[in-house]
């Protein structure tokens, strides 16, 4: 069984020091072999604004209020989020994983195991687990139809305290399914650590009804605020985006004038 994280531990700093030693560098802020220090350098806190800027910079979050995307549900959306892109941007990836490690350490100090959602949360759970020196596994969307027919991959003992690692929270439905599967297996689910949340009322209410805590690195409001301040969108665009967030089914935001 994994050991709980204590406030005295600083696994992120330890990881960065070890990496620097491996690379033959005396710069303990170095997170990869090289001379550049990531935006979220060791010793600094990962903030919602930093992650928001990261996601916008690599177009993991794309805002298009005048040419909305169409979701599978048919809803017209001014935002598209693809957090998988963080995996191919090393400096952003490090900010994200340090942020998730920071969240687990501070919000879920009793955590013993990390469980990623399949497939989007698996890599993030693995890297965060490495930073925290914690075991990890993942939960399939359904049981396998062959072999041991596992839905939960990795060792999980009844009573272990688990944090679910998720990339995106929208309605909360898929995350709740993962939590329920872990609970049925006897785990004590402390909550979710996620990269981004739309902050939709329906999602918040579903998570609350299921008794599931979620802590996201950044959210819709922060991303749109950073985007407006940087000139990516206008203030009137942001008002329309927030109107969408409040009620995605109401398409009046598309033609709204502010």
mmCIF file of C-alpha atoms in Angstrom:
data_model
loop_
_atom_site.group_PDB
_atom_site.id
_atom_site.type_symbol
_atom_site.label_atom_id
_atom_site.label_comp_id
_atom_site.label_asym_id
_atom_site.label_seq_id
_atom_site.Cartn_x
_atom_site.Cartn_y
_atom_site.Cartn_z
ATOM 1 C CA UNK A 1 0.000 0.000 0.000
ATOM 2 C CA UNK A 2 1.371 3.437 -0.939
ATOM 3 C CA UNK A 3 2.369 5.839 1.794
ATOM 4 C CA UNK A 4 0.366 9.030 2.408
ATOM 5 C CA UNK A 5 1.947 12.308 1.321
ATOM 6 C CA UNK A 6 3.020 14.582 4.134
ATOM 7 C CA UNK A 7 3.447 18.327 4.139
ATOM 8 C CA UNK A 8 7.179 17.866 4.723
ATOM 9 C CA UNK A 9 7.595 16.037 1.415
ATOM 10 C CA UNK A 10 8.609 17.990 -1.680
ATOM 11 C CA UNK A 11 8.602 15.262 -4.341
ATOM 12 C CA UNK A 12 8.513 17.715 -7.246
ATOM 13 C CA UNK A 13 11.691 19.484 -6.109
ATOM 14 C CA UNK A 14 13.314 16.104 -5.447
ATOM 15 C CA UNK A 15 12.423 14.946 -8.939
ATOM 16 C CA UNK A 16 13.827 18.105 -10.514
ATOM 17 C CA UNK A 17 17.059 17.806 -8.495
ATOM 18 C CA UNK A 18 17.452 14.174 -9.508
ATOM 19 C CA UNK A 19 16.842 15.040 -13.152
ATOM 20 C CA UNK A 20 19.382 17.859 -12.997
ATOM 21 C CA UNK A 21 21.976 15.507 -11.477
ATOM 22 C CA UNK A 22 21.262 12.912 -14.144
ATOM 23 C CA UNK A 23 21.811 15.527 -16.848
ATOM 24 C CA UNK A 24 25.052 16.640 -15.216
ATOM 25 C CA UNK A 25 23.722 20.120 -14.460
ATOM 26 C CA UNK A 26 24.055 22.087 -11.233
ATOM 27 C CA UNK A 27 20.869 24.032 -12.025
ATOM 28 C CA UNK A 28 18.235 22.398 -9.842
ATOM 29 C CA UNK A 29 15.515 24.341 -11.639
ATOM 30 C CA UNK A 30 16.202 22.381 -14.818
ATOM 31 C CA UNK A 31 13.397 19.940 -15.501
ATOM 32 C CA UNK A 32 14.774 18.533 -18.710
ATOM 33 C CA UNK A 33 18.322 18.220 -20.030
ATOM 34 C CA UNK A 34 18.932 21.701 -21.376
ATOM 35 C CA UNK A 35 19.430 25.287 -20.296
ATOM 36 C CA UNK A 36 15.891 26.592 -20.439
ATOM 37 C CA UNK A 37 13.775 26.763 -17.305
ATOM 38 C CA UNK A 38 10.033 26.100 -17.774
ATOM 39 C CA UNK A 39 7.491 28.808 -16.984
ATOM 40 C CA UNK A 40 6.513 27.007 -13.794
ATOM 41 C CA UNK A 41 10.060 26.798 -12.466
ATOM 42 C CA UNK A 42 10.819 24.759 -9.369
ATOM 43 C CA UNK A 43 9.942 26.669 -6.231
ATOM 44 C CA UNK A 44 7.129 28.617 -7.907
ATOM 45 C CA UNK A 45 3.463 27.759 -7.612
ATOM 46 C CA UNK A 46 1.468 26.553 -10.556
ATOM 47 C CA UNK A 47 -1.440 28.978 -10.886
ATOM 48 C CA UNK A 48 -4.720 28.848 -12.844
ATOM 49 C CA UNK A 49 -3.501 31.798 -14.930
ATOM 50 C CA UNK A 50 -0.267 30.010 -15.875
ATOM 51 C CA UNK A 51 -2.088 26.867 -16.991
ATOM 52 C CA UNK A 52 -4.669 28.960 -18.865
ATOM 53 C CA UNK A 53 -1.905 30.759 -20.769
ATOM 54 C CA UNK A 54 -0.172 27.438 -21.454
ATOM 55 C CA UNK A 55 -3.324 25.871 -22.901
ATOM 56 C CA UNK A 56 -4.044 28.904 -25.060
ATOM 57 C CA UNK A 57 -0.460 29.134 -26.316
ATOM 58 C CA UNK A 58 -0.421 25.570 -27.635
ATOM 59 C CA UNK A 59 -4.061 25.737 -28.805
ATOM 60 C CA UNK A 60 -5.119 22.995 -26.434
ATOM 61 C CA UNK A 61 -7.964 25.403 -25.735
ATOM 62 C CA UNK A 62 -9.240 27.086 -28.882
ATOM 63 C CA UNK A 63 -11.773 29.928 -28.698
ATOM 64 C CA UNK A 64 -13.904 30.635 -31.762
ATOM 65 C CA UNK A 65 -17.030 32.592 -30.784
ATOM 66 C CA UNK A 66 -17.794 33.704 -34.344
ATOM 67 C CA UNK A 67 -17.404 30.239 -35.878
ATOM 68 C CA UNK A 68 -18.659 27.868 -33.193
ATOM 69 C CA UNK A 69 -17.758 24.208 -33.057
ATOM 70 C CA UNK A 70 -20.489 21.560 -33.006
ATOM 71 C CA UNK A 71 -20.296 19.019 -30.200
ATOM 72 C CA UNK A 72 -21.424 15.411 -30.658
ATOM 73 C CA UNK A 73 -24.582 16.365 -28.756
ATOM 74 C CA UNK A 74 -25.378 18.975 -31.410
ATOM 75 C CA UNK A 75 -24.636 21.900 -29.095
ATOM 76 C CA UNK A 76 -22.899 24.849 -30.729
ATOM 77 C CA UNK A 77 -19.804 25.723 -28.714
ATOM 78 C CA UNK A 78 -17.388 28.678 -28.910
ATOM 79 C CA UNK A 79 -14.650 26.602 -27.274
ATOM 80 C CA UNK A 80 -12.796 23.431 -28.127
ATOM 81 C CA UNK A 81 -10.488 21.755 -25.623
ATOM 82 C CA UNK A 82 -7.905 19.108 -26.521
ATOM 83 C CA UNK A 83 -5.635 18.584 -23.533
ATOM 84 C CA UNK A 84 -3.876 15.718 -25.324
ATOM 85 C CA UNK A 85 -1.776 18.429 -26.961
ATOM 86 C CA UNK A 86 -0.119 19.088 -23.595
ATOM 87 C CA UNK A 87 1.663 15.752 -23.932
ATOM 88 C CA UNK A 88 3.514 16.919 -27.044
ATOM 89 C CA UNK A 89 4.582 20.264 -25.538
ATOM 90 C CA UNK A 90 7.252 19.376 -22.930
ATOM 91 C CA UNK A 91 7.320 22.667 -20.992
ATOM 92 C CA UNK A 92 3.529 22.839 -20.822
ATOM 93 C CA UNK A 93 3.412 19.164 -19.912
ATOM 94 C CA UNK A 94 5.742 19.794 -16.980
ATOM 95 C CA UNK A 95 3.607 22.720 -15.779
ATOM 96 C CA UNK A 96 0.515 20.504 -15.961
ATOM 97 C CA UNK A 97 2.073 17.563 -14.142
ATOM 98 C CA UNK A 98 3.619 19.812 -11.481
ATOM 99 C CA UNK A 99 0.193 21.402 -11.071
ATOM 100 C CA UNK A 100 -1.490 18.037 -10.671
ATOM 101 C CA UNK A 101 1.185 16.959 -8.175
ATOM 102 C CA UNK A 102 0.689 20.222 -6.279
ATOM 103 C CA UNK A 103 -3.074 19.631 -6.226
ATOM 104 C CA UNK A 104 -2.772 16.067 -4.960
ATOM 105 C CA UNK A 105 -0.254 17.062 -2.307
ATOM 106 C CA UNK A 106 -2.288 20.023 -1.022
ATOM 107 C CA UNK A 107 -5.902 18.997 -1.617
ATOM 108 C CA UNK A 108 -5.618 15.238 -1.072
ATOM 109 C CA UNK A 109 -2.713 14.744 1.362
ATOM 110 C CA UNK A 110 -3.932 11.262 2.364
ATOM 111 C CA UNK A 111 -3.806 9.943 -1.212
ATOM 112 C CA UNK A 112 -2.190 6.536 -1.685
ATOM 113 C CA UNK A 113 -2.922 5.727 -5.334
ATOM 114 C CA UNK A 114 -3.586 7.730 -8.504
ATOM 115 C CA UNK A 115 -6.042 6.369 -11.063
ATOM 116 C CA UNK A 116 -6.208 7.868 -14.542
ATOM 117 C CA UNK A 117 -9.309 7.922 -16.674
ATOM 118 C CA UNK A 118 -9.040 5.998 -19.935
ATOM 119 C CA UNK A 119 -7.588 7.183 -22.149
ATOM 120 C CA UNK A 120 -7.078 10.893 -21.572
ATOM 121 C CA UNK A 121 -5.973 10.708 -17.949
ATOM 122 C CA UNK A 122 -3.555 7.782 -18.186
ATOM 123 C CA UNK A 123 -0.390 9.628 -19.211
ATOM 124 C CA UNK A 124 -1.051 12.455 -16.760
ATOM 125 C CA UNK A 125 -1.599 9.969 -13.930
ATOM 126 C CA UNK A 126 1.630 8.155 -14.822
ATOM 127 C CA UNK A 127 3.784 11.284 -14.894
ATOM 128 C CA UNK A 128 2.162 12.763 -11.792
ATOM 129 C CA UNK A 129 2.608 9.445 -10.011
ATOM 130 C CA UNK A 130 6.297 9.571 -10.949
ATOM 131 C CA UNK A 131 6.647 13.079 -9.533
ATOM 132 C CA UNK A 132 4.956 12.037 -6.299
ATOM 133 C CA UNK A 133 6.557 8.582 -6.114
ATOM 134 C CA UNK A 134 3.084 7.059 -5.909
ATOM 135 C CA UNK A 135 1.520 3.989 -7.515
ATOM 136 C CA UNK A 136 -0.890 4.562 -10.374
ATOM 137 C CA UNK A 137 -3.298 2.668 -12.537
ATOM 138 C CA UNK A 138 -6.227 3.465 -14.743
ATOM 139 C CA UNK A 139 -9.906 2.714 -15.186
ATOM 140 C CA UNK A 140 -11.287 1.537 -18.511
ATOM 141 C CA UNK A 141 -14.556 2.865 -19.884
ATOM 142 C CA UNK A 142 -15.779 -0.737 -19.716
ATOM 143 C CA UNK A 143 -14.490 -4.177 -18.752
ATOM 144 C CA UNK A 144 -12.301 -6.104 -21.191
ATOM 145 C CA UNK A 145 -13.974 -9.006 -22.985
ATOM 146 C CA UNK A 146 -10.845 -11.147 -22.757
ATOM 147 C CA UNK A 147 -8.154 -12.189 -20.267
ATOM 148 C CA UNK A 148 -9.061 -11.288 -16.707
ATOM 149 C CA UNK A 149 -11.756 -8.899 -17.963
ATOM 150 C CA UNK A 150 -10.434 -6.125 -15.749
ATOM 151 C CA UNK A 151 -11.940 -2.677 -15.768
ATOM 152 C CA UNK A 152 -9.388 -1.352 -13.275
ATOM 153 C CA UNK A 153 -5.801 -1.847 -14.396
ATOM 154 C CA UNK A 154 -3.044 -1.815 -11.792
ATOM 155 C CA UNK A 155 -2.987 -3.012 -8.208
ATOM 156 C CA UNK A 156 -5.764 -1.609 -6.027
ATOM 157 C CA UNK A 157 -6.439 -2.855 -2.514
ATOM 158 C CA UNK A 158 -9.809 -2.411 -0.765
ATOM 159 C CA UNK A 159 -9.741 0.673 1.437
ATOM 160 C CA UNK A 160 -6.938 2.431 -0.427
ATOM 161 C CA UNK A 161 -7.357 6.174 -0.782
ATOM 162 C CA UNK A 162 -7.513 7.138 -4.437
ATOM 163 C CA UNK A 163 -7.383 10.348 -6.445
ATOM 164 C CA UNK A 164 -8.731 10.210 -9.991
ATOM 165 C CA UNK A 165 -6.673 12.068 -12.606
ATOM 166 C CA UNK A 166 -8.815 13.504 -15.412
ATOM 167 C CA UNK A 167 -8.002 15.882 -18.245
ATOM 168 C CA UNK A 168 -11.375 17.600 -18.689
ATOM 169 C CA UNK A 169 -14.576 18.069 -16.714
ATOM 170 C CA UNK A 170 -17.701 19.072 -18.625
ATOM 171 C CA UNK A 171 -20.927 17.404 -17.486
ATOM 172 C CA UNK A 172 -19.022 15.215 -15.018
ATOM 173 C CA UNK A 173 -20.692 12.026 -16.244
ATOM 174 C CA UNK A 174 -17.629 10.060 -17.345
ATOM 175 C CA UNK A 175 -15.644 11.031 -14.245
ATOM 176 C CA UNK A 176 -18.488 9.915 -11.986
ATOM 177 C CA UNK A 177 -18.584 6.534 -13.771
ATOM 178 C CA UNK A 178 -14.885 6.079 -12.986
ATOM 179 C CA UNK A 179 -15.415 7.059 -9.353
ATOM 180 C CA UNK A 180 -18.308 4.601 -9.049
ATOM 181 C CA UNK A 181 -16.202 1.776 -10.515
ATOM 182 C CA UNK A 182 -13.455 2.472 -7.985
ATOM 183 C CA UNK A 183 -15.940 2.629 -5.117
ATOM 184 C CA UNK A 184 -17.443 -0.692 -6.200
ATOM 185 C CA UNK A 185 -13.924 -2.152 -6.062
ATOM 186 C CA UNK A 186 -13.638 -1.034 -2.438
ATOM 187 C CA UNK A 187 -11.510 2.080 -2.900
ATOM 188 C CA UNK A 188 -12.020 5.248 -0.910
ATOM 189 C CA UNK A 189 -12.125 7.932 -3.596
ATOM 190 C CA UNK A 190 -10.923 11.230 -2.162
ATOM 191 C CA UNK A 191 -11.777 13.166 -5.308
ATOM 192 C CA UNK A 192 -10.616 14.226 -8.760
ATOM 193 C CA UNK A 193 -7.659 16.318 -9.889
ATOM 194 C CA UNK A 194 -8.279 17.615 -13.413
ATOM 195 C CA UNK A 195 -6.584 19.952 -15.852
ATOM 196 C CA UNK A 196 -9.571 21.994 -17.026
ATOM 197 C CA UNK A 197 -13.249 22.409 -16.190
ATOM 198 C CA UNK A 198 -15.955 24.207 -18.093
ATOM 199 C CA UNK A 199 -17.537 25.032 -14.742
ATOM 200 C CA UNK A 200 -21.007 24.307 -16.077
ATOM 201 C CA UNK A 201 -23.812 24.299 -13.555
ATOM 202 C CA UNK A 202 -24.968 20.837 -14.652
ATOM 203 C CA UNK A 203 -21.490 19.416 -14.121
ATOM 204 C CA UNK A 204 -21.090 20.984 -10.686
ATOM 205 C CA UNK A 205 -24.494 19.705 -9.608
ATOM 206 C CA UNK A 206 -23.846 16.155 -10.837
ATOM 207 C CA UNK A 207 -20.517 15.958 -9.034
ATOM 208 C CA UNK A 208 -22.059 17.340 -5.840
ATOM 209 C CA UNK A 209 -24.952 14.865 -6.007
ATOM 210 C CA UNK A 210 -22.475 12.000 -6.387
ATOM 211 C CA UNK A 211 -20.390 13.278 -3.471
ATOM 212 C CA UNK A 212 -17.351 13.820 -5.677
ATOM 213 C CA UNK A 213 -14.858 16.623 -5.099
ATOM 214 C CA UNK A 214 -13.064 18.044 -8.136
ATOM 215 C CA UNK A 215 -10.114 20.424 -8.162
ATOM 216 C CA UNK A 216 -9.080 21.726 -11.594
ATOM 217 C CA UNK A 217 -5.823 23.447 -12.507
ATOM 218 C CA UNK A 218 -7.737 26.075 -14.464
ATOM 219 C CA UNK A 219 -11.260 26.780 -15.613
ATOM 220 C CA UNK A 220 -13.434 28.418 -18.244
ATOM 221 C CA UNK A 221 -13.572 31.782 -16.474
ATOM 222 C CA UNK A 222 -9.795 31.990 -16.055
ATOM 223 C CA UNK A 223 -9.056 30.936 -19.636
ATOM 224 C CA UNK A 224 -11.450 33.500 -21.101
ATOM 225 C CA UNK A 225 -10.106 36.207 -18.778
ATOM 226 C CA UNK A 226 -6.503 35.496 -19.806
ATOM 227 C CA UNK A 227 -7.572 35.371 -23.468
ATOM 228 C CA UNK A 228 -9.317 38.748 -23.236
ATOM 229 C CA UNK A 229 -6.409 40.405 -21.421
ATOM 230 C CA UNK A 230 -3.971 39.118 -24.036
ATOM 231 C CA UNK A 231 -6.097 40.346 -26.945
ATOM 232 C CA UNK A 232 -6.937 36.855 -28.196
ATOM 233 C CA UNK A 233 -10.639 37.700 -27.833
ATOM 234 C CA UNK A 234 -12.494 40.936 -27.113
ATOM 235 C CA UNK A 235 -14.332 41.762 -23.909
ATOM 236 C CA UNK A 236 -17.630 41.409 -25.780
ATOM 237 C CA UNK A 237 -16.527 37.979 -27.006
ATOM 238 C CA UNK A 238 -15.788 36.988 -23.423
ATOM 239 C CA UNK A 239 -19.264 38.083 -22.343
ATOM 240 C CA UNK A 240 -20.736 35.838 -25.035
ATOM 241 C CA UNK A 241 -18.527 32.949 -23.934
ATOM 242 C CA UNK A 242 -19.680 33.316 -20.338
ATOM 243 C CA UNK A 243 -23.269 33.379 -21.546
ATOM 244 C CA UNK A 244 -22.639 30.060 -23.292
ATOM 245 C CA UNK A 245 -21.066 28.652 -20.129
ATOM 246 C CA UNK A 246 -24.145 29.588 -18.098
ATOM 247 C CA UNK A 247 -26.507 27.741 -20.459
ATOM 248 C CA UNK A 248 -24.924 25.785 -23.335
ATOM 249 C CA UNK A 249 -28.335 24.762 -24.701
ATOM 250 C CA UNK A 250 -29.362 28.397 -25.248
ATOM 251 C CA UNK A 251 -27.816 29.489 -28.544
ATOM 252 C CA UNK A 252 -28.741 33.145 -28.116
ATOM 253 C CA UNK A 253 -25.094 33.852 -27.207
ATOM 254 C CA UNK A 254 -24.203 33.355 -30.893
ATOM 255 C CA UNK A 255 -25.974 36.516 -32.031
ATOM 256 C CA UNK A 256 -25.801 38.438 -28.760
ATOM 257 C CA UNK A 257 -24.411 41.976 -28.890
ATOM 258 C CA UNK A 258 -22.633 43.453 -25.863
#
